[in-house]
GROMACS .gro file of C-alpha atoms in nm:
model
  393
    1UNK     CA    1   3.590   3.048  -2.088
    2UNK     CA    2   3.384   3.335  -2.190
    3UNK     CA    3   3.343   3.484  -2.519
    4UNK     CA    4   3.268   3.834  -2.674
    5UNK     CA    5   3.118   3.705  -2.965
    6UNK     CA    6   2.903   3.446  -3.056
    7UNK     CA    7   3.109   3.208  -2.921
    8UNK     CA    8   3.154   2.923  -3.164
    9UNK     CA    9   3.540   2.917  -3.175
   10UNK     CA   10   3.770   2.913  -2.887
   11UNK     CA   11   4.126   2.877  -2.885
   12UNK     CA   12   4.409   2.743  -2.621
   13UNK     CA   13   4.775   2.859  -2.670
   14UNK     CA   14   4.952   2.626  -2.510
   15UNK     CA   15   5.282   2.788  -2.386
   16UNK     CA   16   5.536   2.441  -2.361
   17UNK     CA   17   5.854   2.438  -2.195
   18UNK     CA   18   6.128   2.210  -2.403
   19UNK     CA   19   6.271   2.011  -2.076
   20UNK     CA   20   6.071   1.917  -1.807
   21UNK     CA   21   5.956   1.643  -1.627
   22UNK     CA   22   5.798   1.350  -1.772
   23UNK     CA   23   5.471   1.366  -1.622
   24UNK     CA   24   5.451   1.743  -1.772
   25UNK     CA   25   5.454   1.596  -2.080
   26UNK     CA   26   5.223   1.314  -2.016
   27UNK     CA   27   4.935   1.556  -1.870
   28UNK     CA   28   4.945   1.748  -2.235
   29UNK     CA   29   4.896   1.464  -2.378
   30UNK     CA   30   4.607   1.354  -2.183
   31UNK     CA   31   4.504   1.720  -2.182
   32UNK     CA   32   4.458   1.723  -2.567
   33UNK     CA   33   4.158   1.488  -2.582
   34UNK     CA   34   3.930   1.758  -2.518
   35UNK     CA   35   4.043   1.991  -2.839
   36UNK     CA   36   3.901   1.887  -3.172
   37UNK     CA   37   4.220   1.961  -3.317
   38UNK     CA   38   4.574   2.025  -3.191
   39UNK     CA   39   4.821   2.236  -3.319
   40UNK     CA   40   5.198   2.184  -3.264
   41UNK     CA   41   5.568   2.323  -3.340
   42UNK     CA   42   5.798   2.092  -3.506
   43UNK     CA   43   6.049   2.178  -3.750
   44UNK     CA   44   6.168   1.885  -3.931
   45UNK     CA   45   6.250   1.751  -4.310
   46UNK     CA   46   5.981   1.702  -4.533
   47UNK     CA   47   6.022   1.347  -4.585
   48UNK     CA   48   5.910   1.299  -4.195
   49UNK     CA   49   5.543   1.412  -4.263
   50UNK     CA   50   5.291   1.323  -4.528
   51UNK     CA   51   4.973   1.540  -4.636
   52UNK     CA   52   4.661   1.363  -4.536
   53UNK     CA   53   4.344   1.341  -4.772
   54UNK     CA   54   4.197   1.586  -4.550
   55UNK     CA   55   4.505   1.844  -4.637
   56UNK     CA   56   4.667   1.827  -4.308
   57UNK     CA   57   5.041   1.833  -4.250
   58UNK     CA   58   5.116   1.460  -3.999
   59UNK     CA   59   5.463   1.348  -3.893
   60UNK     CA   60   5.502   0.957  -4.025
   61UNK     CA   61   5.835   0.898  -3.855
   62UNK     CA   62   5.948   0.862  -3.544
   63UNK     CA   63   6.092   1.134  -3.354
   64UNK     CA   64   6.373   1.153  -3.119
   65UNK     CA   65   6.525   1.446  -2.944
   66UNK     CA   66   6.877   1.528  -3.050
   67UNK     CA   67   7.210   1.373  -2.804
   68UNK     CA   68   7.243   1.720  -2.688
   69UNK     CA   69   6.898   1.763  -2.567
   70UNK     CA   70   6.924   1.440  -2.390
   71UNK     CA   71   7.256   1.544  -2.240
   72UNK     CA   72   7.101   1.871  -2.143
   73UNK     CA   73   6.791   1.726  -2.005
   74UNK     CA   74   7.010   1.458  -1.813
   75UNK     CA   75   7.240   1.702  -1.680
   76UNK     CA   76   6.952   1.911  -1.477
   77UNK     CA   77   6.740   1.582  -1.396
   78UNK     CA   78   6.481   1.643  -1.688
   79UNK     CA   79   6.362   1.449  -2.015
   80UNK     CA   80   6.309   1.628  -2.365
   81UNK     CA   81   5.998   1.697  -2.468
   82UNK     CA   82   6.074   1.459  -2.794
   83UNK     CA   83   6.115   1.161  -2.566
   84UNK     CA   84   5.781   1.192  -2.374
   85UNK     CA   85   5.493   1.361  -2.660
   86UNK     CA   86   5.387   1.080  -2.917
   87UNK     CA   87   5.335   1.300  -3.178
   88UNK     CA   88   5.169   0.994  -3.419
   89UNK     CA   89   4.924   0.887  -3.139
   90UNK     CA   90   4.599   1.096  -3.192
   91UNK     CA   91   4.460   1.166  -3.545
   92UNK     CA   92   4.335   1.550  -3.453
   93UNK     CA   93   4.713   1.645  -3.338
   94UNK     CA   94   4.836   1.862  -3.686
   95UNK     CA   95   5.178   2.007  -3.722
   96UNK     CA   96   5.139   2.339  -3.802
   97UNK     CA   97   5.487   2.449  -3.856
   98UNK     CA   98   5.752   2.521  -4.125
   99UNK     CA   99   5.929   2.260  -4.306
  100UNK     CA  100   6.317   2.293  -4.215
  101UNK     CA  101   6.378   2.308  -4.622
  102UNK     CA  102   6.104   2.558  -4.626
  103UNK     CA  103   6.265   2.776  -4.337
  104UNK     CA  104   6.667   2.725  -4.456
  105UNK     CA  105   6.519   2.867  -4.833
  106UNK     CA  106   6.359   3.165  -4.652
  107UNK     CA  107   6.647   3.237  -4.394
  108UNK     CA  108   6.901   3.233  -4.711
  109UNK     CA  109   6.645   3.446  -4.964
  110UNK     CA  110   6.609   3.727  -4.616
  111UNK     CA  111   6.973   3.670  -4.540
  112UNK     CA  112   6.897   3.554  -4.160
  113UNK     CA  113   7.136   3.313  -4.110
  114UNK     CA  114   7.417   3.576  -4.156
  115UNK     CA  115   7.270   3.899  -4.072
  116UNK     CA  116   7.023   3.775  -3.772
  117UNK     CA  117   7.347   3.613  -3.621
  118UNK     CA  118   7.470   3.926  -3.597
  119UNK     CA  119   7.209   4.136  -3.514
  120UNK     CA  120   7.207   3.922  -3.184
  121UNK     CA  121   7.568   3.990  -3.087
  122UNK     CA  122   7.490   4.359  -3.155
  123UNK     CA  123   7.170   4.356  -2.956
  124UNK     CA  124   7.379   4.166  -2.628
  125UNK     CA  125   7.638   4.423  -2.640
  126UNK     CA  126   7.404   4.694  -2.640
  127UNK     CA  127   7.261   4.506  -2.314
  128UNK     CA  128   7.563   4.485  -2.190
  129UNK     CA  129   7.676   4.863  -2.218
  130UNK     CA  130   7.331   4.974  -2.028
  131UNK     CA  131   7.463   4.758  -1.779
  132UNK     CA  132   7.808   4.966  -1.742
  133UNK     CA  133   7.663   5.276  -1.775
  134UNK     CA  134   7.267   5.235  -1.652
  135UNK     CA  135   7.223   4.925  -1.421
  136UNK     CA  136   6.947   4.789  -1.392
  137UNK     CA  137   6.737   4.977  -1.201
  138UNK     CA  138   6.792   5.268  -1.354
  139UNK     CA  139   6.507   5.504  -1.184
  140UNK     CA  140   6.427   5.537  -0.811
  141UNK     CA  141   6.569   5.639  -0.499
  142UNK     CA  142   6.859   5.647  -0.371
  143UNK     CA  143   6.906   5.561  -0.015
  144UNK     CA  144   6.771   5.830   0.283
  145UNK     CA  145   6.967   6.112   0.367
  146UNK     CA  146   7.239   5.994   0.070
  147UNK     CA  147   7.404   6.256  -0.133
  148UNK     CA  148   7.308   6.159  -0.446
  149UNK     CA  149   6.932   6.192  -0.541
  150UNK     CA  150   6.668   5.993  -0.754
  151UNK     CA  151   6.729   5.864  -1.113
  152UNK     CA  152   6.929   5.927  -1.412
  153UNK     CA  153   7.128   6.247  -1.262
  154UNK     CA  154   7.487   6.313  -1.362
  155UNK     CA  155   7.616   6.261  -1.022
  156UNK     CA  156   7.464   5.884  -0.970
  157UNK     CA  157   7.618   5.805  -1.339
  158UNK     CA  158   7.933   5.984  -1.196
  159UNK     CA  159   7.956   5.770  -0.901
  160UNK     CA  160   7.842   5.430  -1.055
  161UNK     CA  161   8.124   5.489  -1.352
  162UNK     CA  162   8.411   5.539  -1.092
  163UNK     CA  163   8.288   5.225  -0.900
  164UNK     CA  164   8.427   5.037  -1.211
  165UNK     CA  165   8.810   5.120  -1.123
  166UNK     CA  166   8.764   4.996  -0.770
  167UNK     CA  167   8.837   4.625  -0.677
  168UNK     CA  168   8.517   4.379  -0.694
  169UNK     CA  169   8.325   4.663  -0.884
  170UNK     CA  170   8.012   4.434  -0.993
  171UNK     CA  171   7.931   4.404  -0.627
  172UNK     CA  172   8.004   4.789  -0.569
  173UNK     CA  173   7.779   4.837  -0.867
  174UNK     CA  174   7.445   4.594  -0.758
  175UNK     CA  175   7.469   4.730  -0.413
  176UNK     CA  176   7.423   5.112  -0.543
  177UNK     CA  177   7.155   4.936  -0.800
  178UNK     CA  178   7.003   4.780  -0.491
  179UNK     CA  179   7.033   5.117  -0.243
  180UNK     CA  180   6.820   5.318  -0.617
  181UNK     CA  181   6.530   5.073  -0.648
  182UNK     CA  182   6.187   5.203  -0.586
  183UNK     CA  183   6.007   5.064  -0.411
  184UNK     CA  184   6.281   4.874  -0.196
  185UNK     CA  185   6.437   4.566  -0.380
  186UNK     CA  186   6.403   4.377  -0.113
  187UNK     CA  187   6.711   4.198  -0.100
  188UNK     CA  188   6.856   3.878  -0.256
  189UNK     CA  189   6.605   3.718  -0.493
  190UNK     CA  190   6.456   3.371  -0.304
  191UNK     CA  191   6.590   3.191  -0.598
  192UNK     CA  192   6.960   3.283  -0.575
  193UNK     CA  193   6.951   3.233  -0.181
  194UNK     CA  194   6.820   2.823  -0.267
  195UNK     CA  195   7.102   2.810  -0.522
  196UNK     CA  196   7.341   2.922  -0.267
  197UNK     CA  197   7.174   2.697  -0.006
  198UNK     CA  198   7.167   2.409  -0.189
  199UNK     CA  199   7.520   2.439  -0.316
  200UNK     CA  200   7.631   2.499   0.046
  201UNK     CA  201   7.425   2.194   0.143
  202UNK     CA  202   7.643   1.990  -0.186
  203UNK     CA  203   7.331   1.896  -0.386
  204UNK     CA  204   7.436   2.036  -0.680
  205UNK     CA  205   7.169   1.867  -0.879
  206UNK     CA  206   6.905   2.068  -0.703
  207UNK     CA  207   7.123   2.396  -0.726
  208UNK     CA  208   7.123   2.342  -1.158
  209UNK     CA  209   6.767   2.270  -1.182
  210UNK     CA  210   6.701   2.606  -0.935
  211UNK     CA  211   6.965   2.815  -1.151
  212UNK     CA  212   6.785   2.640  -1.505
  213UNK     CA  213   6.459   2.792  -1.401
  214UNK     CA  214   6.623   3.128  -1.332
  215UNK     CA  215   6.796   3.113  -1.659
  216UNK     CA  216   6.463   3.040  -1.838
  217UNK     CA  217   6.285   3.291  -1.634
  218UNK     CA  218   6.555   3.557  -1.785
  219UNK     CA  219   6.567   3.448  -2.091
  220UNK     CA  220   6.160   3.516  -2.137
  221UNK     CA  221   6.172   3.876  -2.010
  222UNK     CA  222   6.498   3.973  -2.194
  223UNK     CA  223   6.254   3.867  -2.488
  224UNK     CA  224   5.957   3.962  -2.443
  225UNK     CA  225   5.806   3.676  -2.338
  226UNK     CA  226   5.594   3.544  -2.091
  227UNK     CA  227   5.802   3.391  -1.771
  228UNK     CA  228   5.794   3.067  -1.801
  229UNK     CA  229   6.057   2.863  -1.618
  230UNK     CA  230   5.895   2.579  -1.440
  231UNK     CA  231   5.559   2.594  -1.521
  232UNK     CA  232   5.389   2.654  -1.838
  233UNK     CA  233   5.071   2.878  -1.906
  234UNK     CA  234   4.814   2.786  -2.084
  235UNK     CA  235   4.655   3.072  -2.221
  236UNK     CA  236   4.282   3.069  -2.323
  237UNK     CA  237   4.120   3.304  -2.615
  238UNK     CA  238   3.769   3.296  -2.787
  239UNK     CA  239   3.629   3.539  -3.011
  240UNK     CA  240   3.383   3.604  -3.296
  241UNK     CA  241   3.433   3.785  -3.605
  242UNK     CA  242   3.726   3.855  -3.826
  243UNK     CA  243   3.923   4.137  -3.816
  244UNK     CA  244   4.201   4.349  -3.952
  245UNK     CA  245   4.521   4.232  -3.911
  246UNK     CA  246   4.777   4.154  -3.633
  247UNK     CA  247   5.130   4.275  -3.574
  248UNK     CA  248   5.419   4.055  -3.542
  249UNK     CA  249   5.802   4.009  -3.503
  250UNK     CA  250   6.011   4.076  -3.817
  251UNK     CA  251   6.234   3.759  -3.810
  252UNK     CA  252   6.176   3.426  -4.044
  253UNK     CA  253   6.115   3.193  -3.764
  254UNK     CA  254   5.852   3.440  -3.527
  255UNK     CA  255   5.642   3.539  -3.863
  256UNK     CA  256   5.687   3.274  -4.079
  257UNK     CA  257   5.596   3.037  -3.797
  258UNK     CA  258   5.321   3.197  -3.675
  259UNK     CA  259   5.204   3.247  -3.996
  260UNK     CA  260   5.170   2.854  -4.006
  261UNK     CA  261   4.957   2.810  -3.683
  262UNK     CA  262   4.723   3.111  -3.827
  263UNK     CA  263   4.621   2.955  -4.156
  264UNK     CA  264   4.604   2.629  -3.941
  265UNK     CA  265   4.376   2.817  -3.764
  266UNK     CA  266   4.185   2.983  -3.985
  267UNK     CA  267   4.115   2.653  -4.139
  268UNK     CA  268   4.033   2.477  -3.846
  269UNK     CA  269   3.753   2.727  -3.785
  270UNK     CA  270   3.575   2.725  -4.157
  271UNK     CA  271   3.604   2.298  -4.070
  272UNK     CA  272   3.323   2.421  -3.857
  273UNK     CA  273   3.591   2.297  -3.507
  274UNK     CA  274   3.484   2.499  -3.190
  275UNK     CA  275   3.749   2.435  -2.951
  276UNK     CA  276   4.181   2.410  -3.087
  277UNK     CA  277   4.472   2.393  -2.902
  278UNK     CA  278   4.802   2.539  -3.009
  279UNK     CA  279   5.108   2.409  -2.826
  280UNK     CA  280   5.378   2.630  -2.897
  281UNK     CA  281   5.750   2.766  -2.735
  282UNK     CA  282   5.668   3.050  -2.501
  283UNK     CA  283   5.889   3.317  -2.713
  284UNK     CA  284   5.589   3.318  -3.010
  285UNK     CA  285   5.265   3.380  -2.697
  286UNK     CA  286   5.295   3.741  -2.738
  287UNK     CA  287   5.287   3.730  -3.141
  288UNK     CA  288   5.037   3.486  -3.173
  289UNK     CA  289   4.792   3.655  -2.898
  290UNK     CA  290   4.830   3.999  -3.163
  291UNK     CA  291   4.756   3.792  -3.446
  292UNK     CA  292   4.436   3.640  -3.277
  293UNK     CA  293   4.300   4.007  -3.151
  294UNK     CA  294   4.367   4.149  -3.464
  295UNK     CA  295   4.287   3.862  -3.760
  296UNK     CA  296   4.044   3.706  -3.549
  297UNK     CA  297   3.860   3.956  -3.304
  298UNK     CA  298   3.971   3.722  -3.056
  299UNK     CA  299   3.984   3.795  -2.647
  300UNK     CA  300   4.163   3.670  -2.376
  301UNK     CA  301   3.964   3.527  -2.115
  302UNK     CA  302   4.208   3.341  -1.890
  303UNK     CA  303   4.523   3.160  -1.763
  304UNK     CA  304   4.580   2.863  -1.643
  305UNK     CA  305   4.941   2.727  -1.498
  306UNK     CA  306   5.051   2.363  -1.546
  307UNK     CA  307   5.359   2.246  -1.380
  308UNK     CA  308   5.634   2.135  -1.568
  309UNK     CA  309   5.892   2.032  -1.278
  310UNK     CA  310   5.886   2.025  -0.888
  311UNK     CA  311   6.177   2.174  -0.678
  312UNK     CA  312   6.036   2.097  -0.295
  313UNK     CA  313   6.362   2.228  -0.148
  314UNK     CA  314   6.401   2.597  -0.046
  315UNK     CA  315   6.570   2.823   0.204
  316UNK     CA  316   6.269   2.796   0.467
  317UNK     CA  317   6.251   2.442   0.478
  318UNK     CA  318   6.590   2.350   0.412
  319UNK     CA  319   6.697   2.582   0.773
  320UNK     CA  320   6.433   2.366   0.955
  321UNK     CA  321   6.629   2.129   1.242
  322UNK     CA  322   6.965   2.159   1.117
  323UNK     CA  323   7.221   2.113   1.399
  324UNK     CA  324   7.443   2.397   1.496
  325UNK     CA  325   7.777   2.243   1.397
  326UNK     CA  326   7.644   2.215   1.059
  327UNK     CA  327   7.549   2.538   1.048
  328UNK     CA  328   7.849   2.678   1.134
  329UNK     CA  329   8.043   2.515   0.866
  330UNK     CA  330   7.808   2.622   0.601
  331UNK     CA  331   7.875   3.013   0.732
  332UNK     CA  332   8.213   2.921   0.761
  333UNK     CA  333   8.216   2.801   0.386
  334UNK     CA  334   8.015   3.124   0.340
  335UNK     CA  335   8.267   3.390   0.499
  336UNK     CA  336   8.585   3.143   0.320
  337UNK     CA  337   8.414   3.171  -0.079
  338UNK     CA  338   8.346   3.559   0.020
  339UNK     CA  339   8.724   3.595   0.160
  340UNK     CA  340   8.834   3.459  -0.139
  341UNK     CA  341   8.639   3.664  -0.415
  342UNK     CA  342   8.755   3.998  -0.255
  343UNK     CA  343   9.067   3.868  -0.231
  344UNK     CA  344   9.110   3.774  -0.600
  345UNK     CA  345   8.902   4.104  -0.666
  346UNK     CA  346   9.211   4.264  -0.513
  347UNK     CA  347   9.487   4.057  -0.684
  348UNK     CA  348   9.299   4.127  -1.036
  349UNK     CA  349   9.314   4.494  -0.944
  350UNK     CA  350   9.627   4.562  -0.814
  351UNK     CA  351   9.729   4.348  -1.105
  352UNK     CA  352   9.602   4.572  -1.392
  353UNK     CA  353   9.701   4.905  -1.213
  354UNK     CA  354  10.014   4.837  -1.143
  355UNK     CA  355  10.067   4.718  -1.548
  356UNK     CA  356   9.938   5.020  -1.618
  357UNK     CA  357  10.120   5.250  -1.368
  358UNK     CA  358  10.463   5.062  -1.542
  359UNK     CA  359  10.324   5.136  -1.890
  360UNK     CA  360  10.277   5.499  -1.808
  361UNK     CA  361  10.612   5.518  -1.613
  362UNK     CA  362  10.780   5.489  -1.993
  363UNK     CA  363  10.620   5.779  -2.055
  364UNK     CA  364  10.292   5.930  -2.211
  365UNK     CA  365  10.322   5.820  -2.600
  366UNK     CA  366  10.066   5.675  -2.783
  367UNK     CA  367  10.185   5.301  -2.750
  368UNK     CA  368  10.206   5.402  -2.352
  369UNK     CA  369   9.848   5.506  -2.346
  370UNK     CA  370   9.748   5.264  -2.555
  371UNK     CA  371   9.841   4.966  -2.331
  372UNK     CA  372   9.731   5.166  -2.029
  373UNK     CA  373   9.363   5.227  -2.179
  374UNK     CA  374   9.340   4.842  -2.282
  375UNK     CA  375   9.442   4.709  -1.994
  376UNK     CA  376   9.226   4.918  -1.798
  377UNK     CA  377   8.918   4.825  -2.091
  378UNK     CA  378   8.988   4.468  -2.019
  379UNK     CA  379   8.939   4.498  -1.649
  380UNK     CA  380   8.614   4.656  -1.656
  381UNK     CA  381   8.450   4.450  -1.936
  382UNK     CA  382   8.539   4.106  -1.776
  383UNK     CA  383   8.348   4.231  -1.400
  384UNK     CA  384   8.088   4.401  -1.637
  385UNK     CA  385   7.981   4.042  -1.742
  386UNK     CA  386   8.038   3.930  -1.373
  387UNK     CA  387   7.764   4.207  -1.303
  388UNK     CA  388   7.542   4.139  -1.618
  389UNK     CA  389   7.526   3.758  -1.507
  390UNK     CA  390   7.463   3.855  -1.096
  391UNK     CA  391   7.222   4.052  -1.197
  392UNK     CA  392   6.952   3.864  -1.406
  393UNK     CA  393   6.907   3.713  -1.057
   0.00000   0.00000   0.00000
């Protein structure tokens, strides 16, 4: 690790995953022995952590993940990262986090809990319409020779909005997305092919752990974030001098969090400490890295990946010396689950048309045109989410 300063403070974000494998858990543990102090997220009650003489914040009780985060972790072959971290083991490990009472009093005084609720399902619907009108590749080329050209142009947008009327639009729709992308998409994303082969192969256990790390890996750059699925950076910065101050998100939780490892911080450094660790949710890297370039004059020097959980098999290996009977079940499961989609694509279809070819048969009134439009609505919204889902992988 290199510094641009003097070098007397350095400082490791820790970016932690909140399921993983048990071992991930026990090499950050091990890992924290070389930091003079250790900085962690926890929001729990006050009565769960006492104030030290030294005026550090320590959890005295002993903490347990939640029975949903077991089930959760269960369900994809993982443990919760409550279960494996002994939080009361090491004296230098300091929570540096909001109090839950602390964070409930803010969140009613800012009028989160109601408003940020809803600024979410605003924010996903807005995701959602750039998906039915803009895709998500929404500049390129199209394919050679095709009559439509590059980019945004009314005709493409012309084209992708009658695809939605068709039967099975969301695969109409990510094969124009796929035929725009530049450079060349490539195909099918490795990770959805394992799912698919694993599923195929009836180890479903594999397939949820493979479609976990995909979720996680969408849900970090729909955020913002870092993407972190099944490994976990660790992200070091040093610096020197103070300096102004850094940006950050405008919700409770992001600022008022942060705000909690920074004074952490800034005390840990006037304790004279040359080397913390900050082991944080991936979603507050980005905030915290401003905060340290901008309050601290601190740099980013380097990245390191830990591994939080192993999946060994994938499409390659999983092809190698299978016999050809096999093989020809698995395509013939293949062409069956593909003969059925486009055949319920073309019941659901001809289903909604025809309702509204017998609503407009009474006649064009309102109420006619009315049902017509919502029925119609309906159809496309429910393959809209087929398409938004399909296409985060």
């Amino acid at each position: 690790m290199a510094d641009n300063a003097d070098g007397d403070f350095e400082v490791d974000l820790i970016s932690v995953v909140h399921l993983a494998d048990p071992s991930y858990y026990h090499q950050l543990q091990a890992d924290s022995a070389i930091y003079d102090r250790y900085l962690y997220e926890l929001i729990t009650s006050e009565t769960s952590t006492a104030i030290g003489a030294d005026g550090l914040r320590r959890v005295t009780a002993d903490m347990q993940p939640t029975e949903g985060q077991v089930a959760l972790a269960r369900s994809y072959g993982l443990a919760p990262q409550m279960m494996c971290l002994d939080l009361r083991r090491h004296q230098h490990w300091v929570l540096a986090d909001m109090s839950r009472e602390r964070l409930q009093a803010l969140q009613r005084e800012s009028g989160e809990a109601v408003w940020g609720e809803r600024l979410g399902i605003v924010e996903h619907m807005q995701e959602v319409g750039k998906a039915l009108v803009v895709g998500r590749t929404a500049d390129g080329r199209v394919l050679p020779k095709f009559f439509l050209t590059g980019g945004l142009n009314a005709s493409a947008l012309a084209l992708r909005a009658l695809m939605w009327l068709m039967p099975c639009p969301e695969a109409q729709v990510m094969l124009l997305d796929w035929a725009r992308a530049w450079p060349a998409a490539g195909g099918v994303s490795a990770v959805l092919s394992a799912v698919i082969d694993r599923v195929l192969a009836g180890d479903i256990a594999t397939a949820k752990k493979l479609a976990f790390a995909q979720q996680l890996v969408s849900g970090q750059r729909s955020g913002g974030g870092s993407t972190t699925s099944a490994a976990a950076a660790s992200t070091s910065t040093s610096g020197g001098s103070s300096g102004g101050s850094g940006g950050g998100s405008a919700d409770v939780l992001m600022t008022g969090r942060n705000a909690e490892v920074m004074r952490e911080l800034r005390r840990s450094r006037l304790a004279g400490l040359q080397r913390v660790g900050v082991m944080y949710g991936c979603l507050h890297m980005r905030d915290l890295q401003e905060r340290l370039r901008g309050e601290l004059g601190m740099d980013r020097v380097g990245v390191r990946w830990v591994t939080a959980w192993d999946i060994p098999i994938g499409p390659a290996t999983a092809n190698q010396g299978r016999p050809a009977a096999e093989e020809a079940r698995r395509w013939a499961t293949v062409a069956g689950a593909a003969l059925a989609y486009t055949a319920v694509g073309a019941w659901d279809w001809s289903d909604t048309f025809l309702h509204v070819s017998s609503e407009l048969e009474r006649g064009l009134s309102t109420d006619a045109a009315g049902a017509a439009a919502g029925a119609i609505g309906l159809y496309v919204l429910r393959h809209v989410y087929l398409y938004y889902g399909l296409a985060k992988w």
